[in-house]
């Protein structure tokens, strides 16, 4: 059966003007409208969400982060309730760049629970710093996932999206992307953990995305050879022509 694909654009701290954010979003919207069986999710800086959400079309929007609490005296934070109220559907949690800014596993688990409680879908990022020949890092990934998803009820678990993003493959200093063949193995391994946690039906149904140096040249093979349920794209999602091309590729790869 044809599966639908999720193409998630994580714009990080870009662009620096609302005008440019609108320009990028309009192009993504047009491409998304034409791409059957592809769901495009834009994750712009939070300050742009309210404006961009006024004319989303078939696009969905995600936040790059949220807070563990819903309201109160927490200067500078953004509540999952506020995101939901704007019409946001997804929230990235556990991104390596947030971990570098201090998000511990406890915080990531609490954010995941807050997102799920609000009926939003968390895009949970997981990935090793480096690989070892013995495959010990794989056990590390499983332990992390079990910790983050501990106490998540099955009903809520249906909204989880997992993004496998090896940290050495992320950003301008990356040493390259994973290979689609390796991704396929990692995704099977992570899916086993999801099945163990939530049972076969739910575990098999949750999307597992690939992220880390995705570009217009390698996107297709992650979706076909790697059988990724979607992609989490940083730098290349700001090269709007290339993002549009990736959306088209995803529609063909279904
Ligand atoms: P790059 O695609 O720029 O490597 O970033 C990946 C990422 O962090 C997406 O969340």
PDB file of C-alpha atoms and ligand atoms in Angstrom:
ATOM      1  CA  UNK A   1       0.000   0.000   0.000  1.00  0.00           C
ATOM      2  CA  UNK A   2       1.298   3.475  -0.823  1.00  0.00           C
ATOM      3  CA  UNK A   3       2.534   5.239   2.277  1.00  0.00           C
ATOM      4  CA  UNK A   4       2.504   8.978   2.732  1.00  0.00           C
ATOM      5  CA  UNK A   5       5.747  10.771   3.486  1.00  0.00           C
ATOM      6  CA  UNK A   6       6.507  13.551   5.936  1.00  0.00           C
ATOM      7  CA  UNK A   7       8.875  16.271   4.758  1.00  0.00           C
ATOM      8  CA  UNK A   8       9.810  18.422   7.742  1.00  0.00           C
ATOM      9  CA  UNK A   9      11.742  21.669   7.253  1.00  0.00           C
ATOM     10  CA  UNK A  10      13.636  22.792  10.345  1.00  0.00           C
ATOM     11  CA  UNK A  11      14.648  26.374   9.605  1.00  0.00           C
ATOM     12  CA  UNK A  12      16.481  26.753  12.935  1.00  0.00           C
ATOM     13  CA  UNK A  13      17.436  30.428  13.525  1.00  0.00           C
ATOM     14  CA  UNK A  14      16.661  31.427   9.924  1.00  0.00           C
ATOM     15  CA  UNK A  15      15.646  33.504   8.052  1.00  0.00           C
ATOM     16  CA  UNK A  16      16.227  36.834   9.781  1.00  0.00           C
ATOM     17  CA  UNK A  17      13.215  38.643   8.307  1.00  0.00           C
ATOM     18  CA  UNK A  18       9.509  37.885   8.236  1.00  0.00           C
ATOM     19  CA  UNK A  19       9.390  38.907   4.573  1.00  0.00           C
ATOM     20  CA  UNK A  20      11.848  36.157   3.667  1.00  0.00           C
ATOM     21  CA  UNK A  21      10.017  33.616   5.852  1.00  0.00           C
ATOM     22  CA  UNK A  22       6.795  34.442   3.972  1.00  0.00           C
ATOM     23  CA  UNK A  23       8.537  34.052   0.618  1.00  0.00           C
ATOM     24  CA  UNK A  24       9.884  30.609   1.556  1.00  0.00           C
ATOM     25  CA  UNK A  25       6.556  29.490   3.019  1.00  0.00           C
ATOM     26  CA  UNK A  26       4.641  30.541  -0.104  1.00  0.00           C
ATOM     27  CA  UNK A  27       6.897  28.454  -2.330  1.00  0.00           C
ATOM     28  CA  UNK A  28       6.607  25.466   0.018  1.00  0.00           C
ATOM     29  CA  UNK A  29       2.836  25.896   0.077  1.00  0.00           C
ATOM     30  CA  UNK A  30       2.586  25.806  -3.717  1.00  0.00           C
ATOM     31  CA  UNK A  31       4.764  22.679  -3.942  1.00  0.00           C
ATOM     32  CA  UNK A  32       2.889  21.003  -1.119  1.00  0.00           C
ATOM     33  CA  UNK A  33      -0.485  21.603  -2.791  1.00  0.00           C
ATOM     34  CA  UNK A  34       0.669  19.608  -5.833  1.00  0.00           C
ATOM     35  CA  UNK A  35       2.338  16.736  -3.974  1.00  0.00           C
ATOM     36  CA  UNK A  36      -0.086  13.899  -3.297  1.00  0.00           C
ATOM     37  CA  UNK A  37       0.616  11.627  -0.337  1.00  0.00           C
ATOM     38  CA  UNK A  38       3.234  14.030   0.988  1.00  0.00           C
ATOM     39  CA  UNK A  39       2.720  16.070   4.127  1.00  0.00           C
ATOM     40  CA  UNK A  40       5.006  19.074   4.337  1.00  0.00           C
ATOM     41  CA  UNK A  41       5.646  20.494   7.817  1.00  0.00           C
ATOM     42  CA  UNK A  42       7.410  23.848   8.180  1.00  0.00           C
ATOM     43  CA  UNK A  43       9.165  24.566  11.473  1.00  0.00           C
ATOM     44  CA  UNK A  44      10.084  28.244  11.303  1.00  0.00           C
ATOM     45  CA  UNK A  45      11.338  30.331  14.235  1.00  0.00           C
ATOM     46  CA  UNK A  46       8.435  30.644  16.712  1.00  0.00           C
ATOM     47  CA  UNK A  47       8.070  34.407  16.150  1.00  0.00           C
ATOM     48  CA  UNK A  48       6.889  33.763  12.585  1.00  0.00           C
ATOM     49  CA  UNK A  49       4.344  31.042  13.367  1.00  0.00           C
ATOM     50  CA  UNK A  50       1.296  33.243  13.965  1.00  0.00           C
ATOM     51  CA  UNK A  51       1.751  35.107  10.673  1.00  0.00           C
ATOM     52  CA  UNK A  52       2.584  32.085   8.545  1.00  0.00           C
ATOM     53  CA  UNK A  53      -0.332  30.135   9.985  1.00  0.00           C
ATOM     54  CA  UNK A  54      -2.884  32.576   8.584  1.00  0.00           C
ATOM     55  CA  UNK A  55      -2.798  30.960   5.113  1.00  0.00           C
ATOM     56  CA  UNK A  56      -1.398  27.470   5.494  1.00  0.00           C
ATOM     57  CA  UNK A  57      -3.193  25.628   2.648  1.00  0.00           C
ATOM     58  CA  UNK A  58      -2.174  21.986   2.848  1.00  0.00           C
ATOM     59  CA  UNK A  59       0.961  22.872   4.816  1.00  0.00           C
ATOM     60  CA  UNK A  60       1.218  22.001   8.470  1.00  0.00           C
ATOM     61  CA  UNK A  61       3.399  23.825  10.954  1.00  0.00           C
ATOM     62  CA  UNK A  62       5.678  22.709  13.719  1.00  0.00           C
ATOM     63  CA  UNK A  63       7.562  24.470  16.494  1.00  0.00           C
ATOM     64  CA  UNK A  64      11.287  23.926  17.003  1.00  0.00           C
ATOM     65  CA  UNK A  65      10.921  23.612  20.766  1.00  0.00           C
ATOM     66  CA  UNK A  66       8.465  24.124  23.597  1.00  0.00           C
ATOM     67  CA  UNK A  67       8.396  24.192  27.386  1.00  0.00           C
ATOM     68  CA  UNK A  68       7.567  21.550  29.983  1.00  0.00           C
ATOM     69  CA  UNK A  69       4.908  23.702  31.720  1.00  0.00           C
ATOM     70  CA  UNK A  70       1.678  25.085  30.323  1.00  0.00           C
ATOM     71  CA  UNK A  71       1.507  28.558  31.897  1.00  0.00           C
ATOM     72  CA  UNK A  72       2.912  30.689  34.685  1.00  0.00           C
ATOM     73  CA  UNK A  73       6.028  32.615  35.670  1.00  0.00           C
ATOM     74  CA  UNK A  74       8.490  31.301  33.069  1.00  0.00           C
ATOM     75  CA  UNK A  75      10.020  34.266  31.282  1.00  0.00           C
ATOM     76  CA  UNK A  76      10.896  33.621  27.658  1.00  0.00           C
ATOM     77  CA  UNK A  77       9.289  30.199  27.360  1.00  0.00           C
ATOM     78  CA  UNK A  78       6.612  29.060  24.897  1.00  0.00           C
ATOM     79  CA  UNK A  79       3.802  26.794  26.089  1.00  0.00           C
ATOM     80  CA  UNK A  80       2.490  23.822  24.111  1.00  0.00           C
ATOM     81  CA  UNK A  81      -0.976  25.256  24.776  1.00  0.00           C
ATOM     82  CA  UNK A  82      -0.012  28.495  23.035  1.00  0.00           C
ATOM     83  CA  UNK A  83       1.322  26.540  20.066  1.00  0.00           C
ATOM     84  CA  UNK A  84      -1.851  24.494  19.844  1.00  0.00           C
ATOM     85  CA  UNK A  85      -3.964  27.625  20.033  1.00  0.00           C
ATOM     86  CA  UNK A  86      -2.144  29.019  16.979  1.00  0.00           C
ATOM     87  CA  UNK A  87      -2.852  25.851  15.005  1.00  0.00           C
ATOM     88  CA  UNK A  88       0.602  24.285  15.260  1.00  0.00           C
ATOM     89  CA  UNK A  89       0.500  20.474  14.918  1.00  0.00           C
ATOM     90  CA  UNK A  90       4.072  19.272  15.542  1.00  0.00           C
ATOM     91  CA  UNK A  91       6.859  20.105  17.980  1.00  0.00           C
ATOM     92  CA  UNK A  92      10.491  19.059  17.562  1.00  0.00           C
ATOM     93  CA  UNK A  93      11.878  17.754  20.861  1.00  0.00           C
ATOM     94  CA  UNK A  94      15.313  16.504  21.759  1.00  0.00           C
ATOM     95  CA  UNK A  95      17.096  18.154  18.858  1.00  0.00           C
ATOM     96  CA  UNK A  96      20.860  17.983  19.322  1.00  0.00           C
ATOM     97  CA  UNK A  97      21.094  21.777  19.147  1.00  0.00           C
ATOM     98  CA  UNK A  98      18.651  22.064  22.088  1.00  0.00           C
ATOM     99  CA  UNK A  99      20.576  19.382  23.962  1.00  0.00           C
ATOM    100  CA  UNK A 100      23.713  21.499  23.515  1.00  0.00           C
ATOM    101  CA  UNK A 101      21.814  24.421  25.066  1.00  0.00           C
ATOM    102  CA  UNK A 102      21.084  22.325  28.148  1.00  0.00           C
ATOM    103  CA  UNK A 103      18.112  20.030  27.486  1.00  0.00           C
ATOM    104  CA  UNK A 104      18.762  16.864  29.488  1.00  0.00           C
ATOM    105  CA  UNK A 105      17.010  13.558  28.900  1.00  0.00           C
ATOM    106  CA  UNK A 106      14.678  14.385  31.819  1.00  0.00           C
ATOM    107  CA  UNK A 107      13.740  17.677  30.160  1.00  0.00           C
ATOM    108  CA  UNK A 108      13.245  15.984  26.784  1.00  0.00           C
ATOM    109  CA  UNK A 109      10.973  13.370  28.393  1.00  0.00           C
ATOM    110  CA  UNK A 110       8.964  16.096  30.164  1.00  0.00           C
ATOM    111  CA  UNK A 111       8.625  18.116  26.952  1.00  0.00           C
ATOM    112  CA  UNK A 112       7.480  15.003  25.090  1.00  0.00           C
ATOM    113  CA  UNK A 113       4.793  14.366  27.701  1.00  0.00           C
ATOM    114  CA  UNK A 114       3.680  18.032  27.635  1.00  0.00           C
ATOM    115  CA  UNK A 115       3.403  17.944  23.828  1.00  0.00           C
ATOM    116  CA  UNK A 116       1.401  14.714  23.883  1.00  0.00           C
ATOM    117  CA  UNK A 117      -0.876  15.972  26.670  1.00  0.00           C
ATOM    118  CA  UNK A 118      -1.723  18.936  24.453  1.00  0.00           C
ATOM    119  CA  UNK A 119      -2.674  16.615  21.578  1.00  0.00           C
ATOM    120  CA  UNK A 120       0.267  17.805  19.494  1.00  0.00           C
ATOM    121  CA  UNK A 121       2.685  15.428  17.769  1.00  0.00           C
ATOM    122  CA  UNK A 122       6.281  15.357  19.007  1.00  0.00           C
ATOM    123  CA  UNK A 123       9.054  14.845  16.469  1.00  0.00           C
ATOM    124  CA  UNK A 124      11.532  13.167  18.776  1.00  0.00           C
ATOM    125  CA  UNK A 125      15.150  13.448  17.623  1.00  0.00           C
ATOM    126  CA  UNK A 126      17.515  10.684  18.486  1.00  0.00           C
ATOM    127  CA  UNK A 127      21.040  10.003  17.253  1.00  0.00           C
ATOM    128  CA  UNK A 128      24.521   9.085  18.372  1.00  0.00           C
ATOM    129  CA  UNK A 129      27.482  11.462  18.696  1.00  0.00           C
ATOM    130  CA  UNK A 130      29.752   8.917  17.089  1.00  0.00           C
ATOM    131  CA  UNK A 131      29.708   5.301  16.055  1.00  0.00           C
ATOM    132  CA  UNK A 132      31.705   2.441  17.494  1.00  0.00           C
ATOM    133  CA  UNK A 133      32.545  -0.830  15.824  1.00  0.00           C
ATOM    134  CA  UNK A 134      30.821  -2.892  18.509  1.00  0.00           C
ATOM    135  CA  UNK A 135      27.459  -1.210  17.990  1.00  0.00           C
ATOM    136  CA  UNK A 136      27.314  -0.022  21.612  1.00  0.00           C
ATOM    137  CA  UNK A 137      25.849   3.260  20.403  1.00  0.00           C
ATOM    138  CA  UNK A 138      22.760   1.350  19.289  1.00  0.00           C
ATOM    139  CA  UNK A 139      22.095   0.274  22.854  1.00  0.00           C
ATOM    140  CA  UNK A 140      22.563   3.894  23.898  1.00  0.00           C
ATOM    141  CA  UNK A 141      19.856   4.952  21.447  1.00  0.00           C
ATOM    142  CA  UNK A 142      17.455   2.325  22.765  1.00  0.00           C
ATOM    143  CA  UNK A 143      18.083   3.362  26.377  1.00  0.00           C
ATOM    144  CA  UNK A 144      17.420   6.998  25.481  1.00  0.00           C
ATOM    145  CA  UNK A 145      14.237   6.161  23.666  1.00  0.00           C
ATOM    146  CA  UNK A 146      12.986   3.989  26.520  1.00  0.00           C
ATOM    147  CA  UNK A 147      13.707   6.793  28.963  1.00  0.00           C
ATOM    148  CA  UNK A 148      11.984   9.487  26.909  1.00  0.00           C
ATOM    149  CA  UNK A 149       8.934   7.350  26.179  1.00  0.00           C
ATOM    150  CA  UNK A 150       8.561   5.880  29.647  1.00  0.00           C
ATOM    151  CA  UNK A 151       5.010   6.380  30.963  1.00  0.00           C
ATOM    152  CA  UNK A 152       3.664   7.499  27.584  1.00  0.00           C
ATOM    153  CA  UNK A 153       0.212   5.879  27.262  1.00  0.00           C
ATOM    154  CA  UNK A 154      -0.480   3.878  24.106  1.00  0.00           C
ATOM    155  CA  UNK A 155      -3.271   6.155  22.989  1.00  0.00           C
ATOM    156  CA  UNK A 156      -0.940   9.184  23.056  1.00  0.00           C
ATOM    157  CA  UNK A 157       1.926   7.208  21.508  1.00  0.00           C
ATOM    158  CA  UNK A 158       0.011   7.066  18.220  1.00  0.00           C
ATOM    159  CA  UNK A 159       1.047  10.679  17.577  1.00  0.00           C
ATOM    160  CA  UNK A 160       4.792  10.122  17.968  1.00  0.00           C
ATOM    161  CA  UNK A 161       7.147  10.808  15.075  1.00  0.00           C
ATOM    162  CA  UNK A 162      10.714   9.618  15.451  1.00  0.00           C
ATOM    163  CA  UNK A 163      13.613  11.298  13.671  1.00  0.00           C
ATOM    164  CA  UNK A 164      16.893   9.436  13.474  1.00  0.00           C
ATOM    165  CA  UNK A 165      19.515  12.168  13.186  1.00  0.00           C
ATOM    166  CA  UNK A 166      23.066  11.015  13.832  1.00  0.00           C
ATOM    167  CA  UNK A 167      24.714  14.062  15.397  1.00  0.00           C
ATOM    168  CA  UNK A 168      27.865  13.804  13.339  1.00  0.00           C
ATOM    169  CA  UNK A 169      25.698  14.277  10.229  1.00  0.00           C
ATOM    170  CA  UNK A 170      23.996  17.505  11.356  1.00  0.00           C
ATOM    171  CA  UNK A 171      24.846  21.036  10.255  1.00  0.00           C
ATOM    172  CA  UNK A 172      27.660  22.803   8.474  1.00  0.00           C
ATOM    173  CA  UNK A 173      30.368  20.913  10.384  1.00  0.00           C
ATOM    174  CA  UNK A 174      28.916  17.515   9.476  1.00  0.00           C
ATOM    175  CA  UNK A 175      31.231  14.873   8.115  1.00  0.00           C
ATOM    176  CA  UNK A 176      28.502  13.768   5.676  1.00  0.00           C
ATOM    177  CA  UNK A 177      25.119  12.067   5.763  1.00  0.00           C
ATOM    178  CA  UNK A 178      24.334   8.518   6.835  1.00  0.00           C
ATOM    179  CA  UNK A 179      23.928   6.080   3.949  1.00  0.00           C
ATOM    180  CA  UNK A 180      20.399   4.990   3.026  1.00  0.00           C
ATOM    181  CA  UNK A 181      21.398   1.350   3.630  1.00  0.00           C
ATOM    182  CA  UNK A 182      22.639   2.123   7.144  1.00  0.00           C
ATOM    183  CA  UNK A 183      19.573   4.231   7.837  1.00  0.00           C
ATOM    184  CA  UNK A 184      17.352   1.305   6.905  1.00  0.00           C
ATOM    185  CA  UNK A 185      19.114  -0.874   9.487  1.00  0.00           C
ATOM    186  CA  UNK A 186      18.895   1.794  12.153  1.00  0.00           C
ATOM    187  CA  UNK A 187      15.220   2.395  11.448  1.00  0.00           C
ATOM    188  CA  UNK A 188      14.444  -1.327  11.783  1.00  0.00           C
ATOM    189  CA  UNK A 189      16.353  -1.385  15.053  1.00  0.00           C
ATOM    190  CA  UNK A 190      14.524   1.677  16.419  1.00  0.00           C
ATOM    191  CA  UNK A 191      11.188   0.317  15.254  1.00  0.00           C
ATOM    192  CA  UNK A 192      11.785  -2.831  17.284  1.00  0.00           C
ATOM    193  CA  UNK A 193      12.077  -0.618  20.345  1.00  0.00           C
ATOM    194  CA  UNK A 194       8.826   1.143  19.482  1.00  0.00           C
ATOM    195  CA  UNK A 195       7.101  -2.230  19.038  1.00  0.00           C
ATOM    196  CA  UNK A 196       8.439  -3.401  22.404  1.00  0.00           C
ATOM    197  CA  UNK A 197       7.161  -0.232  24.061  1.00  0.00           C
ATOM    198  CA  UNK A 198       3.769   0.163  22.431  1.00  0.00           C
ATOM    199  CA  UNK A 199       2.883  -3.127  20.765  1.00  0.00           C
ATOM    200  CA  UNK A 200       3.045  -4.199  17.156  1.00  0.00           C
ATOM    201  CA  UNK A 201       0.168  -2.229  15.708  1.00  0.00           C
ATOM    202  CA  UNK A 202       1.277   1.150  17.041  1.00  0.00           C
ATOM    203  CA  UNK A 203       5.016   0.473  16.842  1.00  0.00           C
ATOM    204  CA  UNK A 204       4.815  -0.480  13.174  1.00  0.00           C
ATOM    205  CA  UNK A 205       2.663   2.529  12.291  1.00  0.00           C
ATOM    206  CA  UNK A 206       4.842   5.346  13.672  1.00  0.00           C
ATOM    207  CA  UNK A 207       6.835   7.329  11.097  1.00  0.00           C
ATOM    208  CA  UNK A 208      10.627   7.171  11.337  1.00  0.00           C
ATOM    209  CA  UNK A 209      12.341  10.052   9.534  1.00  0.00           C
ATOM    210  CA  UNK A 210      15.946  10.495   8.514  1.00  0.00           C
ATOM    211  CA  UNK A 211      17.743  13.775   9.286  1.00  0.00           C
ATOM    212  CA  UNK A 212      21.310  15.018   8.916  1.00  0.00           C
ATOM    213  CA  UNK A 213      22.775  16.611   5.776  1.00  0.00           C
ATOM    214  CA  UNK A 214      19.754  15.762   3.632  1.00  0.00           C
ATOM    215  CA  UNK A 215      20.008  17.471   0.274  1.00  0.00           C
ATOM    216  CA  UNK A 216      18.410  17.397  -3.132  1.00  0.00           C
ATOM    217  CA  UNK A 217      20.943  14.784  -4.283  1.00  0.00           C
ATOM    218  CA  UNK A 218      20.545  12.218  -1.489  1.00  0.00           C
ATOM    219  CA  UNK A 219      16.865  12.743  -0.511  1.00  0.00           C
ATOM    220  CA  UNK A 220      15.473  10.304  -3.048  1.00  0.00           C
ATOM    221  CA  UNK A 221      17.676   7.395  -1.976  1.00  0.00           C
ATOM    222  CA  UNK A 222      16.755   7.858   1.700  1.00  0.00           C
ATOM    223  CA  UNK A 223      13.091   7.618   0.699  1.00  0.00           C
ATOM    224  CA  UNK A 224      13.492   4.688  -1.700  1.00  0.00           C
ATOM    225  CA  UNK A 225      16.539   2.589  -0.757  1.00  0.00           C
ATOM    226  CA  UNK A 226      16.374   3.670   2.897  1.00  0.00           C
ATOM    227  CA  UNK A 227      12.551   3.400   2.984  1.00  0.00           C
ATOM    228  CA  UNK A 228      12.396   6.456   5.251  1.00  0.00           C
ATOM    229  CA  UNK A 229       8.883   7.578   6.163  1.00  0.00           C
ATOM    230  CA  UNK A 230      10.123  11.096   5.669  1.00  0.00           C
ATOM    231  CA  UNK A 231      12.967  13.557   6.076  1.00  0.00           C
ATOM    232  CA  UNK A 232      13.939  16.189   8.628  1.00  0.00           C
ATOM    233  CA  UNK A 233      15.822  18.834   6.692  1.00  0.00           C
ATOM    234  CA  UNK A 234      17.898  21.719   8.010  1.00  0.00           C
ATOM    235  CA  UNK A 235      20.118  23.771   5.665  1.00  0.00           C
ATOM    236  CA  UNK A 236      18.645  22.476   2.407  1.00  0.00           C
ATOM    237  CA  UNK A 237      15.114  23.470   3.466  1.00  0.00           C
ATOM    238  CA  UNK A 238      16.171  27.128   3.193  1.00  0.00           C
ATOM    239  CA  UNK A 239      17.322  26.608  -0.407  1.00  0.00           C
ATOM    240  CA  UNK A 240      13.749  26.845  -1.482  1.00  0.00           C
ATOM    241  CA  UNK A 241      14.206  25.503  -5.016  1.00  0.00           C
ATOM    242  CA  UNK A 242      15.828  22.407  -3.567  1.00  0.00           C
ATOM    243  CA  UNK A 243      13.137  21.964  -0.927  1.00  0.00           C
ATOM    244  CA  UNK A 244      10.498  22.154  -3.663  1.00  0.00           C
ATOM    245  CA  UNK A 245      12.434  19.559  -5.651  1.00  0.00           C
ATOM    246  CA  UNK A 246      12.613  17.265  -2.598  1.00  0.00           C
ATOM    247  CA  UNK A 247       8.841  17.587  -2.103  1.00  0.00           C
ATOM    248  CA  UNK A 248       8.368  16.512  -5.744  1.00  0.00           C
ATOM    249  CA  UNK A 249      10.781  13.605  -5.278  1.00  0.00           C
ATOM    250  CA  UNK A 250       8.856  12.490  -2.194  1.00  0.00           C
ATOM    251  CA  UNK A 251       5.613  12.490  -4.187  1.00  0.00           C
ATOM    252  CA  UNK A 252       7.227  10.241  -6.804  1.00  0.00           C
ATOM    253  CA  UNK A 253       8.840   7.980  -4.218  1.00  0.00           C
ATOM    254  CA  UNK A 254       5.470   7.017  -2.700  1.00  0.00           C
TER     255      UNK A 254
HETATM  256  P1  LIG B   1      21.125  19.798   8.331  1.00  0.00           P
HETATM  257  O1  LIG B   1      20.131  19.259   7.337  1.00  0.00           O
HETATM  258  O2  LIG B   1      21.477  21.229   8.087  1.00  0.00           O
HETATM  259  O3  LIG B   1      22.315  18.900   8.481  1.00  0.00           O
HETATM  260  O4  LIG B   1      20.376  19.794   9.734  1.00  0.00           O
HETATM  261  C1  LIG B   1      19.687  18.669  10.103  1.00  0.00           C
HETATM  262  C2  LIG B   1      18.838  18.991  11.252  1.00  0.00           C
HETATM  263  O5  LIG B   1      19.328  19.286  12.330  1.00  0.00           O
HETATM  264  C3  LIG B   1      17.386  18.983  11.071  1.00  0.00           C
HETATM  265  O6  LIG B   1      16.735  19.059  12.292  1.00  0.00           O
END
